[in-house]
Amino acid sequence: MNTMNKVSKCLLSIVIVTSALLPTGSISAAEQTKTQTAAAAKPQTVTAATSSRAQQLAQVLLDKYGVTGVQYAVMDHGKIVLSGSAGTSGRKGNSKIGKNDMFGIGSTSKMYVTAATMMLADEGKIDIDRPLTDYLPEFKMKDERYKQITPRILMNHSSGLYGSHYGNSILFNDNNTFNRDNLLPALQNETLKADPGAFSVYSNDSFQLLELMVAKVSGKSYPQFIQERITKPLQLKSTLTPLDQFDRSRLVKTYFPTLTDKALPVENTNIIGTGGVYSTAEDVVKFAEVLTGHRPDLLSTASTNAMTRPEYRSGMWVSETSNIFNYGLGWDSVQLSPFDRYGLKAVSKGGDTLMYHASLISVPEQRLSMAVLTSGGSSMYNEAVASEVMLRVLKDKGTIKRILPDQQFPTADKVAMPADMKKYNGTYGVVGETFDVNIRNGKFKLATQMSGMIPAQQYIYAGKGKFRSEDGSALASFERQKNGSTYLKLNAYLNIPELEQSQMALYVGQKLDKQSLPSAVKKTWQQRNGKIYYNIDEKINSAFYLIPTEISKTIQADTQLGYALGTKIVDANKSVNIMQIPVMSGRDTFDLNFSRQGKTEYLQINGQSFISEDGLSTLSASSSLKIPADHHATWMKLGKKTAGQKINVTLPKGAGFVVYDDKGQITYSSIVNGGHSTKLPQSGMIVFGGKAGDHFKLSLNR
C-alpha cells in the first residue's frame, strides 16, 4: 500500500550517457566506461567495510527512525553475498531476528501480481493491451470510460481509478477478505477521475483488480497461483500470504509504543495483490531474479524488458528525469535516483503497511539486488539504506569508481522577479486540503513537504521561473500542463540524516479556480466546517483504529472559494474530486456525499460511512448498548460524568472497544492491550465494535 507506480523504458542495461547529459556532480562518461569495463561478471564477496556499514545503517534505523527490527540481503549473480539483521523478533527466549523470520512487505507485493500478469501474457492467455473486461467481465463502473482500462494501464497506475478502497483491509488476527470481495460491487457505483492513460498516479485498487483477473483467468486462487508459479520453482520457503497456513510466530513482532509495550497482534493485509505478501529479505532478492530477466524459464525476457520501460512518460508528468518515482509496470522507479548519477539503470519497489515496511532495489544489468525489510519506520528509509549499501557493493566490484557527495541547489545572486510571476498567487489543492501561495517581494512560504523531509520554509526567487528553498534542498516552480491546469512543482534533494541522499520531483499542488456558492449551500457547508465524522463500517480489529485520522474525518470547508478537503463543492450535500495530479500527491482521491437519517447526518467516502459527532450520545455512568444492523461500530462521547472512572465491558465474542482522549489520540484498545477494562480520560471518544446485534454491558466505578 504505499507508496506508488507507473511505467518506464526498456532498459536492463547500464546507460552510458554523454557528459553533457549527466546531472551535476555525476561521474563522467569516460570514467564510467572505464569502471564498467572492470566490473565483475560474477558474484564477489562483500568487503568487511561494506558489511560493517550495512550493519551500522541498520542500527541507525533502530536508533533514529522508529524501527524495532531490520532484515536485509544482497544477491549478486544468483548468490546471496550479504545477509544480516538488527533489532528483535519479539519472540520469548529468542529475540534475535534470523534470516527466516518474516515481515510484511506491503506494496512490494505488487511485483508478484505484476509478474503473475506477465506470466499469463507470456502464455497468450491475456493481452495486456486488451480491455480488462475481456478477462474480468464482472468489472463495471458508472463511468463508461472504464471499458478503456487494460492490464497495462493498471500496472502503470494510469487507470484513472480514484485510488484505494482501504475499508477493513488491514486486520489484526483476521484474514477476512471482505475488502477484496466487495471491490467490484463498490466500483459499480463510482466514476473515474481522469481518462485511462492520461497520467500515472499511485493506485492500490488497480492491483486488486489484477489479483482478481489472475484468479479468474488462471482458474486458481491467487495465493495458489503464486505458490505454483513463483514460490515453489524458486524454493521460497518464507513467501506466503494471510490466506496461507503457516506458523504465525515466524512473523517479526510489531509495536505501537504510545499505546502499550506489548507486541501487537498479527497484522493481516488482506488486499494481497496490493500489499498482502509476507516474506524475508533473502526470498525477496531471489524473486528479483525473475523480475530482472534472469529466470526466463519463469518470466520471459520480453516481459521483464517491458516492465522496465518508462511508461510514466506516456501521459502527463513532471519535466525532471532524476526522481525516486518514475513508474514502470509494477515498479515505482525504472530510473532510480541516485543511481542515475552514476550512469546506472536501477529499478525499485517500496512497500508500507501500517507496521511493516520494505524496499527492493535491483541493478538488472549487474544482476545485483538488495532488499531491506523492517518493522516500524518507512520504506523511504529502507530505500535510502539499500541505495547506499548497493553503491558500496558496486564500488567494491569496480562497477563505479567512487561514491559521490550529497548535492544541493547552488545559491544564486539576488534576481529581480518578473511581475507576471504573481499570476501564480492563489489557492492550490492536493488530496484532502487546500493552501495559499502568496508571492511577495520574490518570496513565498510553503509548509512541510514529503513527510517532513523538507521543512516549512521560505522559497526565494532565483531566476528562470524558479524559487530556491532557504536550506538549498529544493527548487519550486510552476508548470501549466496539457490538461489546462497549473501546478506547483518541487524538485528536491531528500536529505535523511545519516542515510543516502536521493532526488524527487513532483507536483505538490494544483491551482484552483474560485467558484461562487448559493447562499443556502454556503450556509450548510459553514455549519459542517470543523465537525468530525466517525467511521461506522470498520471492524473493531482493524489496524486503522490506531491512526485517528484514518478512522475519522474532520471537515475543512472554504466556502469563499467553494472547496472542502480539496474537493469541489457541487451542492449542499455533495463535493467531488477535481484533483488530477500525477506521481503521488493526487493518489487516493475521494468525493464527499452527505445524507440524513432523521436528525442524524452521515458522510460517505469511497463506499464507507461516517456518522456526524452531532448524532452521538454521551456515555452514561452505567448502561448497555447494541450494535445496529447496518453498523460495525458505535461511537459515544466521553464527558464529565465519566471522567477518570474505570470502565468494565462485558464483550461478546470477537467484539472490542477503543478509547481516545480529547486530542484524538488512542489511549486503549481491547484488541491490542487485551482485557476489558480501562480508566477513561477526562473527555474524548469511545467506540464499541462487533457484529450487528452484539450487546455490550457496561459498568463504571472509581
PDB file of C-alpha atoms in Angstrom, residues 139 141-149 158-163 187 190-197 577 580 589 591:
ATOM      1  CA  PHE A 139     -15.740  -5.329 -13.704  1.00  0.00           C
ATOM      2  CA  MET A 141     -18.332   1.207 -13.396  1.00  0.00           C
ATOM      3  CA  LYS A 142     -20.844   4.013 -13.665  1.00  0.00           C
ATOM      4  CA  ASP A 143     -18.286   5.865 -15.819  1.00  0.00           C
ATOM      5  CA  GLU A 144     -18.265   4.312 -19.328  1.00  0.00           C
ATOM      6  CA  ARG A 145     -14.559   5.098 -19.724  1.00  0.00           C
ATOM      7  CA  TYR A 146     -13.840   2.052 -17.568  1.00  0.00           C
ATOM      8  CA  LYS A 147     -14.043  -0.016 -20.770  1.00  0.00           C
ATOM      9  CA  GLN A 148     -10.737   1.561 -21.867  1.00  0.00           C
ATOM     10  CA  ILE A 149      -8.846   0.207 -18.839  1.00  0.00           C
ATOM     11  CA  SER A 158      -2.790   5.355 -15.191  1.00  0.00           C
ATOM     12  CA  SER A 159      -6.236   3.723 -14.868  1.00  0.00           C
ATOM     13  CA  GLY A 160      -7.983   6.884 -13.677  1.00  0.00           C
ATOM     14  CA  LEU A 161      -9.441   4.998 -10.694  1.00  0.00           C
ATOM     15  CA  TYR A 162      -9.843   7.121  -7.576  1.00  0.00           C
ATOM     16  CA  GLY A 163      -7.087   5.089  -5.962  1.00  0.00           C
ATOM     17  CA  LEU A 187     -16.686   0.217  -8.210  1.00  0.00           C
ATOM     18  CA  GLU A 190     -18.143   5.004  -8.957  1.00  0.00           C
ATOM     19  CA  THR A 191     -16.587   7.206 -11.631  1.00  0.00           C
ATOM     20  CA  LEU A 192     -13.045   7.826 -12.856  1.00  0.00           C
ATOM     21  CA  LYS A 193     -11.004  10.921 -12.053  1.00  0.00           C
ATOM     22  CA  ALA A 194      -9.360  11.022 -15.490  1.00  0.00           C
ATOM     23  CA  ASP A 195      -9.299   9.321 -18.869  1.00  0.00           C
ATOM     24  CA  PRO A 196      -7.486   5.971 -18.644  1.00  0.00           C
ATOM     25  CA  GLY A 197      -3.887   6.557 -19.705  1.00  0.00           C
ATOM     26  CA  ASN A 577     -12.760  15.320  -6.565  1.00  0.00           C
ATOM     27  CA  GLN A 580      -5.573  15.451 -11.456  1.00  0.00           C
ATOM     28  CA  THR A 589      -8.907  10.782  -4.150  1.00  0.00           C
ATOM     29  CA  ASP A 591     -15.894  12.517  -3.099  1.00  0.00           C
TER      30      ASP A 591
END
